[in-house]
Short mmCIF file of C-alpha atoms in Angstrom, two decimals:
data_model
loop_
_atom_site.label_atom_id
_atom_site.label_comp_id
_atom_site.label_asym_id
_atom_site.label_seq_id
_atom_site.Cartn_x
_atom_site.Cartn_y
_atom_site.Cartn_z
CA UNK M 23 -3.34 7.97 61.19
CA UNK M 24 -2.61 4.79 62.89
CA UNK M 25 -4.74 1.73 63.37
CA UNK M 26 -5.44 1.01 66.87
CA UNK M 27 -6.44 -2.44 68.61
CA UNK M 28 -9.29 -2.03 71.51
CA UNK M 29 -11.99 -3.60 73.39
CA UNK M 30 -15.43 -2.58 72.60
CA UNK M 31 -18.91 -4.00 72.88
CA UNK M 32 -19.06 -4.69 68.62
CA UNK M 33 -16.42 -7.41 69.14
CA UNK M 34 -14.23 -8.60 71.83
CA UNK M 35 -11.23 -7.35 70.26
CA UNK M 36 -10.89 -4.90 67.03
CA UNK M 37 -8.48 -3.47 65.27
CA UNK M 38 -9.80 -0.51 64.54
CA UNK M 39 -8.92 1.40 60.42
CA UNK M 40 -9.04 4.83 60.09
CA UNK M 41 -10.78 6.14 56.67
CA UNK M 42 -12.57 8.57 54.86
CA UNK M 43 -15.29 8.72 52.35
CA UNK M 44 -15.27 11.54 49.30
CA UNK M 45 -17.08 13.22 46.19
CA UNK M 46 -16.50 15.55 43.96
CA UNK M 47 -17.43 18.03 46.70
CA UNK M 48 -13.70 17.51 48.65
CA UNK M 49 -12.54 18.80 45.04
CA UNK M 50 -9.22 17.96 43.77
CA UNK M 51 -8.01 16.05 46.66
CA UNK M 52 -4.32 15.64 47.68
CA UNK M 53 -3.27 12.40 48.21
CA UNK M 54 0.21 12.68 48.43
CA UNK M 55 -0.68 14.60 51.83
CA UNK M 56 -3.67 12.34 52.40
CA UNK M 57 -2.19 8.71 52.52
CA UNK M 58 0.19 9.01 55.62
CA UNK M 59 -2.94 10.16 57.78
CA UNK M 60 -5.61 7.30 56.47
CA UNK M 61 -5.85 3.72 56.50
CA UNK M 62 -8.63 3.51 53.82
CA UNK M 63 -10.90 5.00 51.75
CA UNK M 64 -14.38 4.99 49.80
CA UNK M 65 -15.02 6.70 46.12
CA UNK M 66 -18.42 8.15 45.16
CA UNK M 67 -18.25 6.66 41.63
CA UNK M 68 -21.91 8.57 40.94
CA UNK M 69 -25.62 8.59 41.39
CA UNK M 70 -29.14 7.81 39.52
CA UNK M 71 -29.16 7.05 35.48
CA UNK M 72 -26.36 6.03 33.24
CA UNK M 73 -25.87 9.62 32.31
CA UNK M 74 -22.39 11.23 31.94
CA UNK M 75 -23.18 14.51 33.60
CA UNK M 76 -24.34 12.04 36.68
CA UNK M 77 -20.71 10.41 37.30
CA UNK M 78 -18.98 12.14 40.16
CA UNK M 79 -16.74 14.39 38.55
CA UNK M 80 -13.41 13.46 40.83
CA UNK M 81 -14.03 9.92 40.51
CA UNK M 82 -12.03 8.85 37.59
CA UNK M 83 -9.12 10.42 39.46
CA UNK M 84 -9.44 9.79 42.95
CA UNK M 85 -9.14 6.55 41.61
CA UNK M 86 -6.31 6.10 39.87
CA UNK M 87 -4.79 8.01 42.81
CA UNK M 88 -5.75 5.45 45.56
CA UNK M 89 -3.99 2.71 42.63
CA UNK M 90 -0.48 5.12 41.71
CA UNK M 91 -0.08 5.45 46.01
CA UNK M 92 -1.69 2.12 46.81
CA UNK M 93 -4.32 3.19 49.19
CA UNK M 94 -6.95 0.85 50.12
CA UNK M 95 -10.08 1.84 48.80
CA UNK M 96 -13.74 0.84 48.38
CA UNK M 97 -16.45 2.46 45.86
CA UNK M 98 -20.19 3.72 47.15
CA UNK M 99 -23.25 4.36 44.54
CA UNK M 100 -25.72 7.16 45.26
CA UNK M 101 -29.07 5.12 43.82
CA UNK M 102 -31.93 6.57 43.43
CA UNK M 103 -33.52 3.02 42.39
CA UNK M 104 -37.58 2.69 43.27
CA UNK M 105 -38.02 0.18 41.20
CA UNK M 106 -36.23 -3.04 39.16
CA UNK M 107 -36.39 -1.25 36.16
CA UNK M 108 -34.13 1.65 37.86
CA UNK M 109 -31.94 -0.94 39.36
CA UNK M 110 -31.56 -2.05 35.61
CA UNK M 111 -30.26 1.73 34.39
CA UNK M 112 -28.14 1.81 37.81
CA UNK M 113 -25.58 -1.47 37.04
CA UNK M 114 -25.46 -0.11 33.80
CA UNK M 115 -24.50 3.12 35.03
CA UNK M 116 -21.98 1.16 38.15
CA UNK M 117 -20.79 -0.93 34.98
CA UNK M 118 -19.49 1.64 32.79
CA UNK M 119 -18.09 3.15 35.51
CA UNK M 120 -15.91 0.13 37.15
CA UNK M 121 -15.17 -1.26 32.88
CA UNK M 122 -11.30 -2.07 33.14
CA UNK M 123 -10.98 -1.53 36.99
CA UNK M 124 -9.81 -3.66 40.20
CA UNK M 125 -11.47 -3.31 42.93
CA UNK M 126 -11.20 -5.88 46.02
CA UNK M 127 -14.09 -4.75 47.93
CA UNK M 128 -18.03 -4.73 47.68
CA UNK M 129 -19.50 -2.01 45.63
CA UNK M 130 -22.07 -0.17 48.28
CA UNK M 131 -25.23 1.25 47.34
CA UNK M 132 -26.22 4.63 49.27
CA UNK M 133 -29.54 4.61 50.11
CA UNK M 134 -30.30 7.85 51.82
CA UNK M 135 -33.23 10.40 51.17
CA UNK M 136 -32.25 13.40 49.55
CA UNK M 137 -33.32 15.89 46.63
CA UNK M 138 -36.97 15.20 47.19
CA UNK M 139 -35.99 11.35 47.36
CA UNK M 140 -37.80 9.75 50.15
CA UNK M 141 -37.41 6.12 50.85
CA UNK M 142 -39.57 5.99 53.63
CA UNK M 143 -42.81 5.97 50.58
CA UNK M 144 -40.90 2.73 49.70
CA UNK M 145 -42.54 -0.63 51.77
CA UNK M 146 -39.72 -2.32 53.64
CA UNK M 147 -40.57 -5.54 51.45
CA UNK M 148 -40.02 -3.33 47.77
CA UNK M 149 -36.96 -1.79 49.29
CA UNK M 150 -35.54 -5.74 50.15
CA UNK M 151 -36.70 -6.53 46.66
CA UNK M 152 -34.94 -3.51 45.15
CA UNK M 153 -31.66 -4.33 47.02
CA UNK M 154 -31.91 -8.04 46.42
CA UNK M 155 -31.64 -7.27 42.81
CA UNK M 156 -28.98 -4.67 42.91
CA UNK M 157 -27.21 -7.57 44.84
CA UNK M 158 -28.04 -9.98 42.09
CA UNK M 159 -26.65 -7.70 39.23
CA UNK M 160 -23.56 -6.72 41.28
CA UNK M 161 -23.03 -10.33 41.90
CA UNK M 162 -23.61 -11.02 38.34
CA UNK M 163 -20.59 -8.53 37.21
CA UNK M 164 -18.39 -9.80 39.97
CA UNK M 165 -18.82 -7.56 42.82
CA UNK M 166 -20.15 -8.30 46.20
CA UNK M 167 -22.59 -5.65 47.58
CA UNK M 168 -22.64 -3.47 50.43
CA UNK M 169 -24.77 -0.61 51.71
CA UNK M 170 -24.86 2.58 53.09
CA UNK M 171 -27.56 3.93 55.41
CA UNK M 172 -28.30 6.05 58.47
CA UNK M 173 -28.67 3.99 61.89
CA UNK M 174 -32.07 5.19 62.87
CA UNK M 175 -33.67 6.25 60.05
CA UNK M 176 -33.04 2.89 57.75
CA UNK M 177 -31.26 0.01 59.28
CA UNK M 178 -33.12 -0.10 62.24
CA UNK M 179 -36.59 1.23 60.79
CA UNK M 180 -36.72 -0.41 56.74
CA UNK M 181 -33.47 -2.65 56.93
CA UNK M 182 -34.48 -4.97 59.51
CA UNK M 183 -35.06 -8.61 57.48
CA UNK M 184 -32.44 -11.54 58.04
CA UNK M 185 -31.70 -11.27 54.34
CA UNK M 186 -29.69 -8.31 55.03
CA UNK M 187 -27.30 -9.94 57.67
CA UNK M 188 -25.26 -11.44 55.24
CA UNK M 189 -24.29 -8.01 53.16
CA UNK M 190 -21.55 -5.82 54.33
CA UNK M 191 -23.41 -2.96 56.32
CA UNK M 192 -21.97 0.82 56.08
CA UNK M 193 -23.90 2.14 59.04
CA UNK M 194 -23.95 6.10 59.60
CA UNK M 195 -24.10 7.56 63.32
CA UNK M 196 -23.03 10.98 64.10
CA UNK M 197 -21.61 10.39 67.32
CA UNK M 198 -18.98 9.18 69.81
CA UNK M 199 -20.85 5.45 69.24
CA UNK M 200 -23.26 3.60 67.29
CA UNK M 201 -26.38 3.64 69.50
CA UNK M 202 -29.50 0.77 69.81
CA UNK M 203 -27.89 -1.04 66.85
CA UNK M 204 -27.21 -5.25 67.30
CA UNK M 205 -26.18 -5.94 64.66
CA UNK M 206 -22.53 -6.82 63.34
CA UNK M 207 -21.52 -4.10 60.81
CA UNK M 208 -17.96 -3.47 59.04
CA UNK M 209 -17.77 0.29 58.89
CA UNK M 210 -19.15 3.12 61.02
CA UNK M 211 -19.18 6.90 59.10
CA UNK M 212 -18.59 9.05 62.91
CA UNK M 213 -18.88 12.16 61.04
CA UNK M 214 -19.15 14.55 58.47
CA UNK M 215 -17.02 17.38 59.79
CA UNK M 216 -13.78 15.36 59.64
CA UNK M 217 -10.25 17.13 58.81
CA UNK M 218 -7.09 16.09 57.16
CA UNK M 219 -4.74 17.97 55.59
CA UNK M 220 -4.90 17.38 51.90
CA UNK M 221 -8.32 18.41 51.58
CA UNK M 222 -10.29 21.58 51.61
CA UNK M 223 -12.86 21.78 53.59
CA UNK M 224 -14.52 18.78 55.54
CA UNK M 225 -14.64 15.30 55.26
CA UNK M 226 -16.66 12.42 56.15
CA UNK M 227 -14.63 9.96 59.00
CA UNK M 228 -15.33 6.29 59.37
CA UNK M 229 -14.18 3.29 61.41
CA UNK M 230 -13.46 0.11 59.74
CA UNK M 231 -13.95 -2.88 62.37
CA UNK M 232 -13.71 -5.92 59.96
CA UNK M 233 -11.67 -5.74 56.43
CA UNK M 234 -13.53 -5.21 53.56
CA UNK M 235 -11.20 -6.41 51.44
CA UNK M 236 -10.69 -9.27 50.02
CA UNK M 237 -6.59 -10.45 49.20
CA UNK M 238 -6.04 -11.14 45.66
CA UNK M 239 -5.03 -15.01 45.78
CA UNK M 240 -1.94 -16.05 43.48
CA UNK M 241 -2.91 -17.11 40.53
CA UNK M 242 -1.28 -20.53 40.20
CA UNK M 243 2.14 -20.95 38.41
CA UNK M 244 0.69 -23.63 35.73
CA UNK M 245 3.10 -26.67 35.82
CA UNK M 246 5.41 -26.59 32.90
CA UNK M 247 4.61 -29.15 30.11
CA UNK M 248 6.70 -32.17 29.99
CA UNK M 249 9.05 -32.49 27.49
CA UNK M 250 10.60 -35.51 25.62
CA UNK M 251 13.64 -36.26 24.18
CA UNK M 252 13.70 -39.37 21.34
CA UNK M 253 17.35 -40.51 20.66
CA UNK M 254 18.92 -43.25 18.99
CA UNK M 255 22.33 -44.44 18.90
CA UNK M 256 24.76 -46.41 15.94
CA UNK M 257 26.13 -49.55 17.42
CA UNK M 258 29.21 -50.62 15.72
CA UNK M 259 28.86 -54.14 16.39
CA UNK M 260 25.48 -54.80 15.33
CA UNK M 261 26.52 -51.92 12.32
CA UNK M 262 23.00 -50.55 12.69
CA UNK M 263 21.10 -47.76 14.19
CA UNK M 264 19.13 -49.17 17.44
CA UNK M 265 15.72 -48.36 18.45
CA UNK M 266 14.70 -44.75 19.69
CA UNK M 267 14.59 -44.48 23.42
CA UNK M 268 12.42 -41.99 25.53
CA UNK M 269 13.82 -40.04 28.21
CA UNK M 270 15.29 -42.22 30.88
CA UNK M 271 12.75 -45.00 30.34
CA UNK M 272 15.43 -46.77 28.99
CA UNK M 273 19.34 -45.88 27.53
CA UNK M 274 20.51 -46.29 23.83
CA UNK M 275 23.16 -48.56 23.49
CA UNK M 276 23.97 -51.86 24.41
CA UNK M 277 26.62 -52.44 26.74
CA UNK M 278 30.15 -53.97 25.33
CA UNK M 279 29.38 -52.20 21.80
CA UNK M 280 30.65 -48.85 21.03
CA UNK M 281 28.15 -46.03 20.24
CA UNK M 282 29.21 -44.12 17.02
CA UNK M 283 26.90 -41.73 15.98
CA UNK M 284 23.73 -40.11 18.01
CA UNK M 285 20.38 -38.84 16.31
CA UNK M 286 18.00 -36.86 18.57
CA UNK M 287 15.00 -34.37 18.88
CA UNK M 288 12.79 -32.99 21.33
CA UNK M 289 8.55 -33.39 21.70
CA UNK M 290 8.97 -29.49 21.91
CA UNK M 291 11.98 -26.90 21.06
CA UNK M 292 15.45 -27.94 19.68
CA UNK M 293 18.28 -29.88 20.75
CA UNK M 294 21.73 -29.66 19.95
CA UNK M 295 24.38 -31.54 20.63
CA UNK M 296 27.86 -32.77 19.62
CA UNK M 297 30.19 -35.84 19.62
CA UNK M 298 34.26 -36.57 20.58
CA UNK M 299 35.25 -39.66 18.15
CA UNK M 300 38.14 -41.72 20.28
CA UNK M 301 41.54 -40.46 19.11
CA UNK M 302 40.14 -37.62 17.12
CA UNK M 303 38.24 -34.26 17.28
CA UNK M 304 35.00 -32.89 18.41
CA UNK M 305 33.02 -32.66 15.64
CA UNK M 306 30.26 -30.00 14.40
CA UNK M 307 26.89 -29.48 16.00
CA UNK M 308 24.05 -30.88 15.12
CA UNK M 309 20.48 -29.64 15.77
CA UNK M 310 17.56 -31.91 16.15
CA UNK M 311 17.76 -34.54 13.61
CA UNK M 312 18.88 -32.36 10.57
CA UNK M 313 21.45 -34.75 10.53
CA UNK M 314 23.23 -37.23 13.07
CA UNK M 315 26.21 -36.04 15.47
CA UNK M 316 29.41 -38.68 14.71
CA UNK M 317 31.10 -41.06 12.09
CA UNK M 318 29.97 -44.51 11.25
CA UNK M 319 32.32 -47.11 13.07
CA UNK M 320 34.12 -44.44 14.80
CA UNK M 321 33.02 -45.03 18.91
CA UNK M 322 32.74 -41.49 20.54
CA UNK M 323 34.45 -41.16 23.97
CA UNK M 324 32.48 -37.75 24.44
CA UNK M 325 29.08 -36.09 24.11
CA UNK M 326 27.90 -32.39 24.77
CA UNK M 327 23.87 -31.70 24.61
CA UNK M 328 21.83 -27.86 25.14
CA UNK M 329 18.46 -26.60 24.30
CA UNK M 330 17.30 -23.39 23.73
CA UNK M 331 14.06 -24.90 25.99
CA UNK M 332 14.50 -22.79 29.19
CA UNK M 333 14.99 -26.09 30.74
CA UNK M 334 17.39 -27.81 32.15
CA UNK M 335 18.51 -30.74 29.72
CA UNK M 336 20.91 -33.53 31.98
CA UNK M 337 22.49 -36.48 30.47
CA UNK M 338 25.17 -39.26 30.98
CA UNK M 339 27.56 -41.74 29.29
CA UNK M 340 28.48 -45.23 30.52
CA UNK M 341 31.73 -46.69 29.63
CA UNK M 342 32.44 -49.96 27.56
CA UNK M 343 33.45 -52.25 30.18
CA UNK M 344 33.00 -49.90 33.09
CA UNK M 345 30.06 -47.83 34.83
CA UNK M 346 27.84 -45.05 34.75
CA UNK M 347 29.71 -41.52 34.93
CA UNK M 348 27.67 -38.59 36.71
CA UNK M 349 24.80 -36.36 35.02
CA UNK M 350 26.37 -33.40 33.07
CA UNK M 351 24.25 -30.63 32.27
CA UNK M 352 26.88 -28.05 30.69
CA UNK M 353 27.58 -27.68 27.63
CA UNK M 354 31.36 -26.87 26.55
CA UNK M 355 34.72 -29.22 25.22
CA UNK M 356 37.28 -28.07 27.81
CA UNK M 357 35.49 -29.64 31.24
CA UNK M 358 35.27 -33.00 31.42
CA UNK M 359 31.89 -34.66 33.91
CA UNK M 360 30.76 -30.86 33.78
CA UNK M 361 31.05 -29.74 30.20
CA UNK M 362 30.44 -32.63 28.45
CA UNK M 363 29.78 -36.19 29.02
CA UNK M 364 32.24 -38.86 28.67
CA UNK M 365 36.35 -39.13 29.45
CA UNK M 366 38.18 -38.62 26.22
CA UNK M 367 40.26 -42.28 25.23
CA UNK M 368 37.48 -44.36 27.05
CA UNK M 369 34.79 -45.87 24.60
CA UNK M 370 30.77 -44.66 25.35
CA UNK M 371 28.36 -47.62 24.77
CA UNK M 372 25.22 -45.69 26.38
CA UNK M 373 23.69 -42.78 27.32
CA UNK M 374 20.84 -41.33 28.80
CA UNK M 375 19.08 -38.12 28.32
CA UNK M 376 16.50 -36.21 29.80
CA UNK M 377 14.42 -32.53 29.90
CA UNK M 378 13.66 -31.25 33.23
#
């Protein structure tokens, strides 16, 4: 069933959602069949009392339906609630119910007379004070609230205080329109003789005019946690380990003096790295500072770096008597700028390291 965009005297222009509302009396309800021909859809969850036997009996899988097929769905609540005290037994009842499950649209509260249940006995003020605290409760939980009612019989006649203009209204009207009714509402139940093909029997038909449902925001992607890198460098003129250095706030080295040996370590996860000793080898790995990567008095002419981080870890050589060579991020002896740092023959007196 497709949604269709119109004109009508609710709002200037709606786009109009197809939906239906079930129980356990649609019985075991085929959604496969069902999904192509709605837009939407509302659960009875249950009714009265936190009582087992009082859950709707097709709930627990109508729901879990509507999630496998991803079918937009609300919940309703049959209450029988005259009082606080039965609002109290009610949430209970709506909580156990909802423990563990997603939903992204207000919880409505039926209010109808039925089974020797007459609202009407009920003053208009104890029925607002009765709904103000199933809104409270809801709220409380982390649901917004909604209701269900008849037109004529309850919106217009016991529903008619300001407080209720800002809760999602659920307004029944057998009909081909919503008569005498001014008020902006969000869903309009058409009829109860409804039929789709998926279910046995009839169904109840409604017209969504505004979304009930709220989109689930992203949940922000937390910004990773910087990392350092501390290194150090032997300078074989001074014949001396120099101070650490941090990141790129400075290099290790000193330029004109060769750099021997290299000692580093991360603020969080390892390191590793190796050295190329001029007219010589590459020599083992080294991780963190478990030991030092060179020979004293030997100057290196390459370096290779890698982290098991999951970031990307970038550094760079500069050459006795000469310049700065490009960032290298790889990590392997045969590639020279991408590999590993350096150019093999040509003396490194600093480098620079840092974590992205």
């Amino acid at each position: 069933m497709t949604s269709v965009t119109l004109k009508t005297k609710h709002k200037e222009e709606i786009k109009m959602l197809n939906g239906i509302d079930v129980s356990h009396y649609q019985g075991e309800i085929d959604w496969e069949k069902v999904k192509p021909q709605i837009d939407f859809a509302i659960l009875r969850m249950g009714l009265g009392d936190d009582i087992k036997s009082q859950d709707d009996k097709q709930f627990e899988r109508n729901y879990s339906e509507c999630v496998r097929l991803g079918i937009p769905f609300a919940v309703y609540f049959f209450s029988y609630a005259v009082n606080k005290a039965k609002v109290a037994k009610e949430i209970a009842h709506i909580k156990r119910l909802l423990n563990g499950k997603k939903i992204n649209a207000p919880v409505y509260i039926d209010i109808e007379n039925t089974n020797g249940l007459n609202w009407r006995t009920i003053s208009n003020a104890d029925l607002l004070c009765i709904l103000r605290e199933f809104n409270k409760q809801l709220n409380t939980l982390g649901y917004k609230m909604g209701i269900y009612s008849s037109r004529s019989a309850f919106w217009n006649e016991k529903m008619s205080d300001k407080w209720y203009d800002g809760i999602s209204k659920w307004v029944a009207e057998y009909g081909d329109k919503v008569n005498d009714f001014n008020r902006p509402y969000d869903i309009w139940q058409h009829t109860s003789n409804g039929r789709i093909d998926g279910i046995s029997g009839n169904v109840d038909m409604n017209i969504m005019y505004n979304s009930i449902f709220t989109e689930e925001k992203p949940k922000p992607v937390p910004k990773p946690s910087k990392i350092d890198v501390i290194y150090q460098v032997w300078d074989d003129v001074k014949n001396a380990w120099l101070p650490n250095v941090k990141n790129t706030e400075d290099y290790a080295g000193i330029f004109g003096h060769d750099v021997c040996c290299v000692f580093a370590n991360l603020s969080k996860g390892n390191i590793t790295y190796a050295v190329h000793y001029k007219g010589g080898k590459w020599l083992p790995e080294v991780t963190n500072r478990k030991d030092y990567a060179g020979l004293y008095n030997k100057p290196i002419d390459g370096i290779m770096m890698k982290t098991d981080t999951g970031r990307i870890i970038r550094y760079r050589a500069h050459l006795r008597r000469s310049n700065w060579l490009p960032w290298v991020t790889g990590y392997n002896s045969k590639d020279g700028n991408n590999g590993y740092a350096g150019i093999l023959g040509r003396e490194i007196d600093a480098i620079q390291i840092e974590v992205r």
